[in-house]
Short mmCIF file of C-alpha atoms (C1' of nucleotides) in Angstrom, two decimals:
data_model
loop_
_atom_site.label_atom_id
_atom_site.label_comp_id
_atom_site.label_asym_id
_atom_site.label_seq_id
_atom_site.Cartn_x
_atom_site.Cartn_y
_atom_site.Cartn_z
CA MET A 1 136.73 82.93 77.79
CA PRO A 2 132.97 83.25 77.94
CA PRO A 3 131.32 86.48 76.92
CA ARG A 4 130.53 88.92 79.69
CA ILE A 5 126.97 88.43 80.89
CA CYS A 6 125.76 91.69 82.30
CA SER A 7 122.34 93.15 82.83
CA VAL A 8 122.54 95.00 79.54
CA ALA A 9 122.95 91.69 77.72
CA ARG A 10 120.17 90.09 79.70
CA THR A 11 117.79 92.94 79.01
CA LEU A 12 118.62 92.80 75.31
CA GLU A 13 117.65 89.11 75.34
CA VAL A 14 114.16 90.36 76.15
CA VAL A 15 113.83 93.59 74.18
CA GLY A 16 116.78 93.46 71.78
CA GLU A 17 115.05 91.78 68.84
CA ARG A 18 114.41 93.86 65.82
CA TRP A 19 110.82 95.02 66.49
CA SER A 20 110.44 94.57 70.23
CA LEU A 21 111.07 98.13 71.31
CA LEU A 22 108.88 99.59 68.58
CA VAL A 23 106.06 97.31 69.67
CA LEU A 24 106.54 98.51 73.24
CA ARG A 25 106.59 102.11 72.07
CA GLU A 26 103.12 101.59 70.60
CA VAL A 27 101.79 99.90 73.71
CA PHE A 28 103.12 102.78 75.79
CA LEU A 29 101.22 105.10 73.46
CA GLY A 30 98.04 103.13 74.05
CA VAL A 31 98.01 101.11 70.81
CA ARG A 32 97.26 97.61 72.07
CA ARG A 33 95.85 95.54 69.22
CA PHE A 34 97.53 93.47 66.57
CA ASP A 35 96.65 95.33 63.41
CA PRO A 36 97.16 98.88 64.65
CA ILE A 37 100.53 97.86 66.10
CA ARG A 38 101.46 96.25 62.82
CA GLU A 39 100.57 99.40 60.88
CA ALA A 40 102.36 101.74 63.23
CA THR A 41 105.54 99.71 63.43
CA GLY A 42 105.67 98.18 59.95
CA ALA A 43 106.56 94.77 61.36
CA PRO A 44 105.52 91.75 59.27
CA ARG A 45 102.59 89.84 60.73
CA ALA A 46 104.47 86.66 61.54
CA VAL A 47 107.29 88.53 63.22
CA LEU A 48 104.88 90.68 65.17
CA ALA A 49 102.96 87.62 66.38
CA GLU A 50 106.21 86.07 67.54
CA ARG A 51 107.42 89.25 69.25
CA LEU A 52 104.13 89.62 71.10
CA ARG A 53 104.34 86.02 72.24
CA ASP A 54 107.94 86.54 73.36
CA LEU A 55 107.15 89.73 75.24
CA VAL A 56 104.22 88.06 76.98
CA ALA A 57 106.43 85.09 77.87
CA ALA A 58 109.06 87.48 79.22
CA GLY A 59 106.51 89.10 81.52
CA VAL A 60 106.66 92.48 79.82
CA LEU A 61 103.24 92.35 78.17
CA ASP A 62 100.01 90.87 79.42
CA ARG A 63 97.59 89.39 76.87
CA ARG A 64 94.05 90.20 77.95
CA GLU A 65 90.76 89.05 76.61
CA TYR A 66 88.20 91.67 75.82
CA ARG A 67 84.92 91.65 74.01
CA GLU A 68 83.39 94.61 72.31
CA PRO A 69 79.60 94.32 72.08
CA GLY A 70 78.68 92.52 68.88
CA THR A 71 82.03 90.80 68.34
CA ARG A 72 83.70 87.66 69.58
CA VAL A 73 86.36 87.57 72.22
CA ARG A 74 89.66 89.08 71.13
CA HIS A 75 92.94 89.95 72.80
CA GLU A 76 94.88 93.07 73.47
CA TYR A 77 98.27 93.66 74.97
CA HIS A 78 98.89 95.65 78.11
CA LEU A 79 102.10 96.49 79.88
CA THR A 80 102.82 94.58 83.06
CA PRO A 81 104.42 96.50 85.93
CA ALA A 82 107.80 95.21 84.73
CA GLY A 83 106.96 96.39 81.22
CA ARG A 84 106.12 99.86 82.43
CA GLU A 85 109.57 100.07 83.97
CA LEU A 86 111.00 100.00 80.47
CA GLN A 87 109.83 103.57 80.05
CA PRO A 88 113.30 104.98 80.80
CA VAL A 89 114.78 102.82 78.04
CA LEU A 90 112.36 104.17 75.45
CA THR A 91 112.73 107.70 76.74
CA ALA A 92 116.51 107.51 76.56
CA LEU A 93 116.37 106.19 72.98
CA MET A 94 113.92 108.88 71.96
CA GLN A 95 115.97 111.59 73.57
CA TRP A 96 119.11 110.58 71.71
CA GLY A 97 117.24 110.44 68.42
CA ASP A 98 115.71 113.85 69.03
CA ARG A 99 119.14 115.26 69.66
CA HIS A 100 121.22 113.53 67.00
CA LEU A 101 118.92 112.32 64.26
CA ALA A 102 116.36 115.06 64.11
CA GLY A 103 114.49 115.19 60.86
CA PRO A 104 113.27 118.49 59.44
CA GLY A 105 111.24 120.35 62.04
CA GLN A 106 110.58 119.53 65.64
CA PRO A 107 110.45 116.06 67.13
CA PRO A 108 107.10 114.37 66.48
CA LEU A 109 106.41 113.43 70.07
CA GLU A 110 106.88 115.18 73.37
CA LEU A 111 106.74 113.78 76.86
CA ARG A 112 105.19 116.00 79.48
CA HIS A 113 104.65 115.69 83.18
CA ALA A 114 100.90 115.33 83.71
CA ASP A 115 101.11 117.25 86.98
CA CYS A 116 103.06 120.31 85.93
CA GLY A 117 103.20 120.20 82.12
CA GLY A 118 107.00 120.32 82.06
CA ARG A 119 108.94 118.40 79.44
CA VAL A 120 110.23 115.09 80.73
CA ARG A 121 113.59 113.53 79.93
CA THR A 122 115.86 110.85 81.32
CA ALA A 123 118.78 111.96 83.41
CA LEU A 124 121.62 110.24 85.20
CA VAL A 125 121.21 110.93 88.89
CA CYS A 126 123.11 109.66 91.89
CA GLU A 127 121.63 108.69 95.19
CA GLU A 128 123.04 111.83 96.79
CA GLY A 129 120.84 113.87 94.48
CA HIS A 130 123.46 115.00 91.96
CA THR A 131 122.57 115.05 88.29
CA LEU A 132 125.30 113.94 85.89
CA PRO A 133 125.65 115.05 82.28
CA ASP A 134 124.13 112.66 79.72
CA THR A 135 127.62 111.90 78.45
CA GLY A 136 128.25 110.03 81.68
CA THR A 137 131.19 112.26 82.54
CA GLY A 138 131.95 111.64 86.18
CA LEU A 139 130.44 108.18 86.03
CA ARG A 140 132.65 105.38 87.30
CA PRO A 141 131.73 101.78 86.43
CA VAL A 142 132.77 99.50 89.28
CA PRO A 143 133.01 95.78 88.55
CA ARG A 144 131.83 93.74 91.50
CA ALA A 145 133.53 90.82 93.12
CA GLY A 146 133.29 87.63 91.12
CA ASP A 147 133.50 89.27 87.74
CA ARG A 148 136.68 88.87 85.81
CA ASP A 149 138.93 91.93 85.99
CA ARG A 150 138.70 92.44 82.26
CA ALA A 151 136.60 95.56 82.64
CA THR A 152 137.73 99.17 82.82
CA ARG A 153 141.33 98.36 81.92
CA ASP A 154 142.64 98.67 78.39
CA SER A 155 146.22 99.79 78.56
CA ALA A 156 147.21 97.92 81.70
CA PRO A 157 150.90 97.25 82.19
CA ALA A 158 152.04 94.01 80.62
CA GLY A 159 153.42 92.49 83.79
CA GLY A 160 150.20 92.38 85.76
CA SER A 161 149.77 89.44 88.13
CA MET B 1 99.62 103.92 55.90
CA PRO B 2 103.34 104.30 56.48
CA PRO B 3 104.90 103.20 59.74
CA ARG B 4 105.36 105.81 62.39
CA ILE B 5 108.85 107.29 62.21
CA CYS B 6 109.80 108.57 65.60
CA SER B 7 113.11 109.19 67.30
CA VAL B 8 113.01 105.77 68.90
CA ALA B 9 112.88 104.14 65.47
CA ARG B 10 115.64 106.40 64.17
CA THR B 11 117.88 105.65 67.11
CA LEU B 12 117.30 101.93 66.68
CA GLU B 13 118.47 102.26 63.08
CA VAL B 14 121.84 103.20 64.59
CA VAL B 15 122.09 101.03 67.71
CA GLY B 16 119.31 98.47 67.23
CA GLU B 17 121.33 95.77 65.47
CA ARG B 18 122.05 92.64 67.38
CA TRP B 19 125.49 93.44 68.82
CA SER B 20 125.67 97.22 68.64
CA LEU B 21 124.76 98.01 72.21
CA LEU B 22 127.01 95.33 73.63
CA VAL B 23 129.89 96.73 71.62
CA LEU B 24 129.13 100.17 73.00
CA ARG B 25 128.94 98.76 76.52
CA GLU B 26 132.51 97.52 76.12
CA VAL B 27 133.75 100.81 74.73
CA PHE B 28 132.13 102.63 77.63
CA LEU B 29 134.02 100.24 79.93
CA GLY B 30 137.27 101.13 78.21
CA VAL B 31 137.61 98.04 76.00
CA ARG B 32 138.50 99.58 72.63
CA ARG B 33 140.19 96.94 70.50
CA PHE B 34 138.82 94.34 68.16
CA ASP B 35 139.75 91.11 69.87
CA PRO B 36 138.95 92.09 73.44
CA ILE B 37 135.57 93.42 72.29
CA ARG B 38 134.93 90.21 70.43
CA GLU B 39 135.74 88.12 73.48
CA ALA B 40 133.68 90.20 75.86
CA THR B 41 130.61 90.36 73.63
CA GLY B 42 130.81 86.99 71.87
CA ALA B 43 130.02 88.57 68.51
CA PRO B 44 131.41 86.75 65.44
CA ARG B 45 134.33 88.50 63.82
CA ALA B 46 132.60 89.44 60.60
CA VAL B 47 129.58 90.83 62.39
CA LEU B 48 131.74 92.77 64.82
CA ALA B 49 133.77 94.29 61.98
CA GLU B 50 130.56 95.36 60.28
CA ARG B 51 129.06 96.80 63.47
CA LEU B 52 132.20 98.79 64.19
CA ARG B 53 132.14 100.18 60.65
CA ASP B 54 128.45 101.05 61.03
CA LEU B 55 128.94 102.74 64.37
CA VAL B 56 131.85 104.75 63.01
CA ALA B 57 129.77 105.74 59.97
CA ALA B 58 126.93 106.76 62.27
CA GLY B 59 129.22 109.08 64.20
CA VAL B 60 128.99 107.13 67.44
CA LEU B 61 132.50 105.71 67.43
CA ASP B 62 135.73 107.21 66.24
CA ARG B 63 138.41 104.92 64.75
CA ARG B 64 141.80 106.10 65.88
CA GLU B 65 145.23 105.01 64.88
CA TYR B 66 147.66 104.13 67.59
CA ARG B 67 151.03 102.49 67.65
CA GLU B 68 152.51 100.66 70.54
CA PRO B 69 156.32 100.63 70.47
CA GLY B 70 157.54 97.63 68.52
CA THR B 71 154.30 97.03 66.60
CA ARG B 72 152.72 98.36 63.46
CA VAL B 73 149.93 100.93 63.37
CA ARG B 74 146.63 99.60 64.66
CA HIS B 75 143.24 101.05 65.40
CA GLU B 76 141.07 101.43 68.41
CA TYR B 77 137.58 102.70 68.85
CA HIS B 78 136.64 105.66 70.98
CA LEU B 79 133.28 107.19 71.71
CA THR B 80 132.48 110.44 69.99
CA PRO B 81 130.59 113.08 71.97
CA ALA B 82 127.37 111.77 70.38
CA GLY B 83 128.33 108.25 71.39
CA ARG B 84 128.89 109.27 74.98
CA GLU B 85 125.35 110.59 75.07
CA LEU B 86 124.14 107.02 74.67
CA GLN B 87 125.13 106.44 78.28
CA PRO B 88 121.54 106.88 79.52
CA VAL B 89 120.36 104.19 77.09
CA LEU B 90 122.85 101.66 78.42
CA THR B 91 122.21 102.68 81.99
CA ALA B 92 118.45 102.28 81.55
CA LEU B 93 118.90 98.83 80.02
CA MET B 94 121.25 97.77 82.77
CA GLN B 95 118.95 99.07 85.46
CA TRP B 96 115.99 97.11 84.11
CA GLY B 97 118.05 93.94 83.89
CA ASP B 98 119.36 94.42 87.42
CA ARG B 99 115.82 94.74 88.67
CA HIS B 100 114.02 92.09 86.63
CA LEU B 101 116.55 89.58 85.39
CA ALA B 102 118.96 89.39 88.26
CA GLY B 103 121.01 86.25 88.34
CA PRO B 104 122.10 84.72 91.62
CA GLY B 105 123.83 87.29 93.77
CA GLN B 106 124.30 90.97 93.23
CA PRO B 107 124.56 92.69 89.85
CA PRO B 108 128.04 92.35 88.36
CA LEU B 109 128.56 96.03 87.67
CA GLU B 110 127.78 99.18 89.60
CA LEU B 111 127.80 102.77 88.44
CA ARG B 112 129.04 105.30 90.92
CA HIS B 113 129.38 109.04 90.88
CA ALA B 114 133.09 109.80 90.79
CA ASP B 115 132.58 112.95 92.91
CA CYS B 116 130.51 111.55 95.77
CA GLY B 117 130.60 107.76 95.39
CA GLY B 118 126.81 107.47 95.28
CA ARG B 119 125.17 104.87 93.07
CA VAL B 120 124.01 106.32 89.76
CA ARG B 121 120.80 105.44 87.94
CA THR B 122 118.62 106.87 85.21
CA ALA B 123 115.51 108.71 86.27
CA LEU B 124 112.67 110.43 84.48
CA VAL B 125 112.81 114.08 85.44
CA CYS B 126 110.80 117.06 84.24
CA GLU B 127 112.12 120.52 83.59
CA GLU B 128 110.40 121.78 86.75
CA GLY B 129 112.63 119.47 88.75
CA HIS B 130 110.14 116.73 89.58
CA THR B 131 111.25 113.11 89.44
CA LEU B 132 108.74 110.63 88.01
CA PRO B 133 108.58 106.94 88.85
CA ASP B 134 110.37 104.65 86.40
CA THR B 135 107.02 103.24 85.34
CA GLY B 136 106.28 106.54 83.64
CA THR B 137 103.18 107.05 85.75
CA GLY B 138 102.22 110.68 85.34
CA LEU B 139 103.94 110.87 81.96
CA ARG B 140 101.83 112.18 79.13
CA PRO B 141 103.02 111.62 75.53
CA VAL B 142 101.92 114.55 73.38
CA PRO B 143 101.95 114.04 69.60
CA ARG B 144 103.03 117.18 67.83
CA ALA B 145 101.36 118.85 64.91
CA GLY B 146 101.92 117.05 61.64
CA ASP B 147 101.79 113.57 63.09
CA ARG B 148 98.77 111.46 62.38
CA ASP B 149 96.35 111.32 65.30
CA ARG B 150 96.88 107.60 65.63
CA ALA B 151 98.77 107.96 68.86
CA THR B 152 97.49 107.90 72.42
CA ARG B 153 93.99 106.77 71.45
CA ASP B 154 92.95 103.15 71.69
CA SER B 155 89.32 102.99 72.75
CA ALA B 156 88.11 106.07 70.95
CA PRO B 157 84.35 106.18 70.41
CA ALA B 158 83.32 104.50 67.21
CA GLY B 159 81.51 107.49 65.78
CA GLY B 160 84.47 109.87 65.94
CA SER B 161 84.59 112.49 63.15
"C1'" DC C 1 166.36 84.86 54.48
"C1'" DC C 2 162.55 82.16 55.79
"C1'" DA C 3 159.31 80.60 59.48
"C1'" DT C 4 156.45 81.90 63.10
"C1'" DC C 5 153.62 84.87 66.04
"C1'" DT C 6 150.08 88.47 66.73
"C1'" DG C 7 146.25 91.81 66.31
"C1'" DG C 8 142.92 92.93 63.26
"C1'" DA C 9 140.29 91.81 60.38
"C1'" DT C 10 137.87 89.27 55.48
"C1'" DT C 11 135.98 85.16 53.12
"C1'" DC C 12 133.29 81.05 52.94
"C1'" DG C 13 129.44 77.93 53.33
"C1'" DC C 14 125.74 76.84 56.26
"C1'" DT C 15 121.83 77.97 59.37
"C1'" DT C 16 118.58 81.07 61.29
"C1'" DT C 17 115.74 84.91 60.96
"C1'" DC C 18 113.18 88.24 58.26
"C1'" DC C 19 110.09 89.39 54.88
"C1'" DG C 20 105.63 90.05 51.98
"C1'" DA C 21 101.87 87.59 50.14
"C1'" DA C 22 98.57 84.31 50.61
"C1'" DC C 23 95.73 81.82 53.37
"C1'" DC C 24 92.92 80.38 57.62
"C1'" DC C 25 89.49 80.86 61.33
"C1'" DA C 26 85.29 82.19 63.70
"C1'" DG C 27 81.66 85.17 64.86
"C1'" DA C 28 78.80 89.13 63.09
"C1'" DT C 29 76.28 91.03 59.13
"C1'" DG C 30 73.26 90.97 55.07
"C1'" DC D 1 74.90 81.06 52.84
"C1'" DA D 2 78.29 84.66 51.08
"C1'" DT D 3 80.96 88.33 52.82
"C1'" DC D 4 83.47 91.17 56.13
"C1'" DT D 5 86.78 91.76 59.93
"C1'" DG D 6 90.30 91.24 63.53
"C1'" DG D 7 93.77 88.31 64.60
"C1'" DG D 8 96.58 85.61 63.42
"C1'" DT D 9 99.48 81.07 60.64
"C1'" DT D 10 101.87 79.19 56.57
"C1'" DC D 11 104.99 79.47 52.85
"C1'" DG D 12 109.02 80.17 49.86
"C1'" DG D 13 112.62 83.36 48.76
"C1'" DA D 14 116.00 87.07 50.63
"C1'" DA D 15 118.91 88.73 54.13
"C1'" DA D 16 121.54 88.43 58.25
"C1'" DG D 17 124.00 85.75 61.54
"C1'" DC D 18 127.21 82.17 62.58
"C1'" DG D 19 131.97 79.45 63.41
"C1'" DA D 20 135.99 78.06 60.99
"C1'" DA D 21 139.48 79.02 57.90
"C1'" DT D 22 142.13 82.34 55.75
"C1'" DC D 23 144.71 86.70 54.96
"C1'" DC D 24 147.83 90.59 55.92
"C1'" DA D 25 151.81 93.03 57.63
"C1'" DG D 26 155.16 94.05 60.88
"C1'" DA D 27 157.94 92.10 64.91
"C1'" DT D 28 160.81 88.05 66.48
"C1'" DG D 29 164.03 84.52 65.96
"C1'" DG D 30 166.83 80.93 64.08
#
DNA sequence: CCATCTGGATTCGCTTTCCGAACCCAGATG
DNA sequence: CATCTGGGTTCGGAAAGCGAATCCAGATGG
């Protein structure tokens, strides 16, 4: 029986490697060049080079030439539109860490809404406008046609068809 | 200069290993036992055993004894309250995959609100009630006191203090 | 009583990935 | 022409991942 291929698995193929999400965190923060990213993340050079290549190949980062006056052409990494849509992933990770792995003192980074200054967080919302608790209580996963019926059942009766 | 330690990095220490999030996906779907998890994720036995131990040690999963009539005592893995709060992380990953890595046909799994039946997704919301686009446009990361000023600056003027 | 089955793992040997240190490259600077 | 700098590549050892084989203990059955 083949492993379940869902969108979580597919997304982790792109951003699930050891340093990928930390690299993206830096790019979201505006750190776009090799050495500063390396310092901020702690990733080894070779691994970082490979991750950047992978993320560019996956369409998450865009490698752009730039030239500061008095230097040769270099490259920096910008988020593509698809890359920017990973913001909720990073926000969700950060939020959980803030809540459950807080070090001494307050969290080191806050996200605020540029328009109103309010703190921003991820929330589970439904299309009718309801907001669910972060625990996912009241959330019902529905396997779609075509998927094996393995999901959502664990203590099914033995005599099932 | 030491790497930046933020809540994203800390959370990835817990759930950033290769199979961790897929294991949690299964537990969220109600698959709680070793072999079914192994089949659904494709993780090798030894790695799965280690991940389960790690997730229990991290307080994300709870290892519970159970005994079906006519068998010996066995264990299954349940989410702790902290583990359930990882739902937004999985939902955000799934949502990105649905949007950017869709296979042929519709996504294999849908999340619905048990109360109203509406599709559920993660959104970036601020405490004033505004909803931001998933790209994080309008989101301003604010480093807090104590953190190095490395963040959020990339093309700072060369002569800065 | 001994063999077999089953869920839940551990052990083993090999392969892949990760890692830090050293090195490379090319244009600016002195 | 030597040195500096940003942006990497190369290298050899360490760690993690992998599939296959094995183990364990309680039911089942001859």
